[in-house]
């Protein structure tokens, strides 16, 4: 659909809320919407976020295009670092958070540092974290563990994060300056 001269791809899903992202593949605008959301509501949502879209498009145009080349050696090094760090992180943070994952998966991710499925208690971490400062890995790990208590990023989630990792906001800012590489 076209919204103020911009092509917006709409993906209808079985979700409750509208979500906006810029596709990593082609820098297109994508709105994920609940199945019954009207086109007018989707257009209004995109319009309400036009400043964010402008900033993201500017960032994409001006960012360094140099991509991290995943060689077998680099993959092995990153995976080795993560596999060595995770048991210690799990041992440290499971008692503090009060819940643990059923499974942790490491993989290359194009748009995220990690994800969590609270229903299955499964956590996925970006392989690239194995090449970064351990503090950032720990932040992402605690962030995903916290989703076992609170699925979204609202006030409840933030209260948990404040209790577990008081400096999480500065770590998030530092991580957001990094680029997820493909």
Coordinates of N, CA and C in Angstrom, one line a residue, residues 69 75 143:
X69 N 32.4 -10.4 7.1 CA 32.4 -11.6 6.3 C 32.5 -12.8 7.2
X75 N 33.3 -17.8 12.5 CA 32.1 -18.5 13.1 C 32.5 -19.4 14.3
X143 N 18.3 -9.6 29.2 CA 17.2 -9.1 28.5 C 16.2 -10.2 28.1

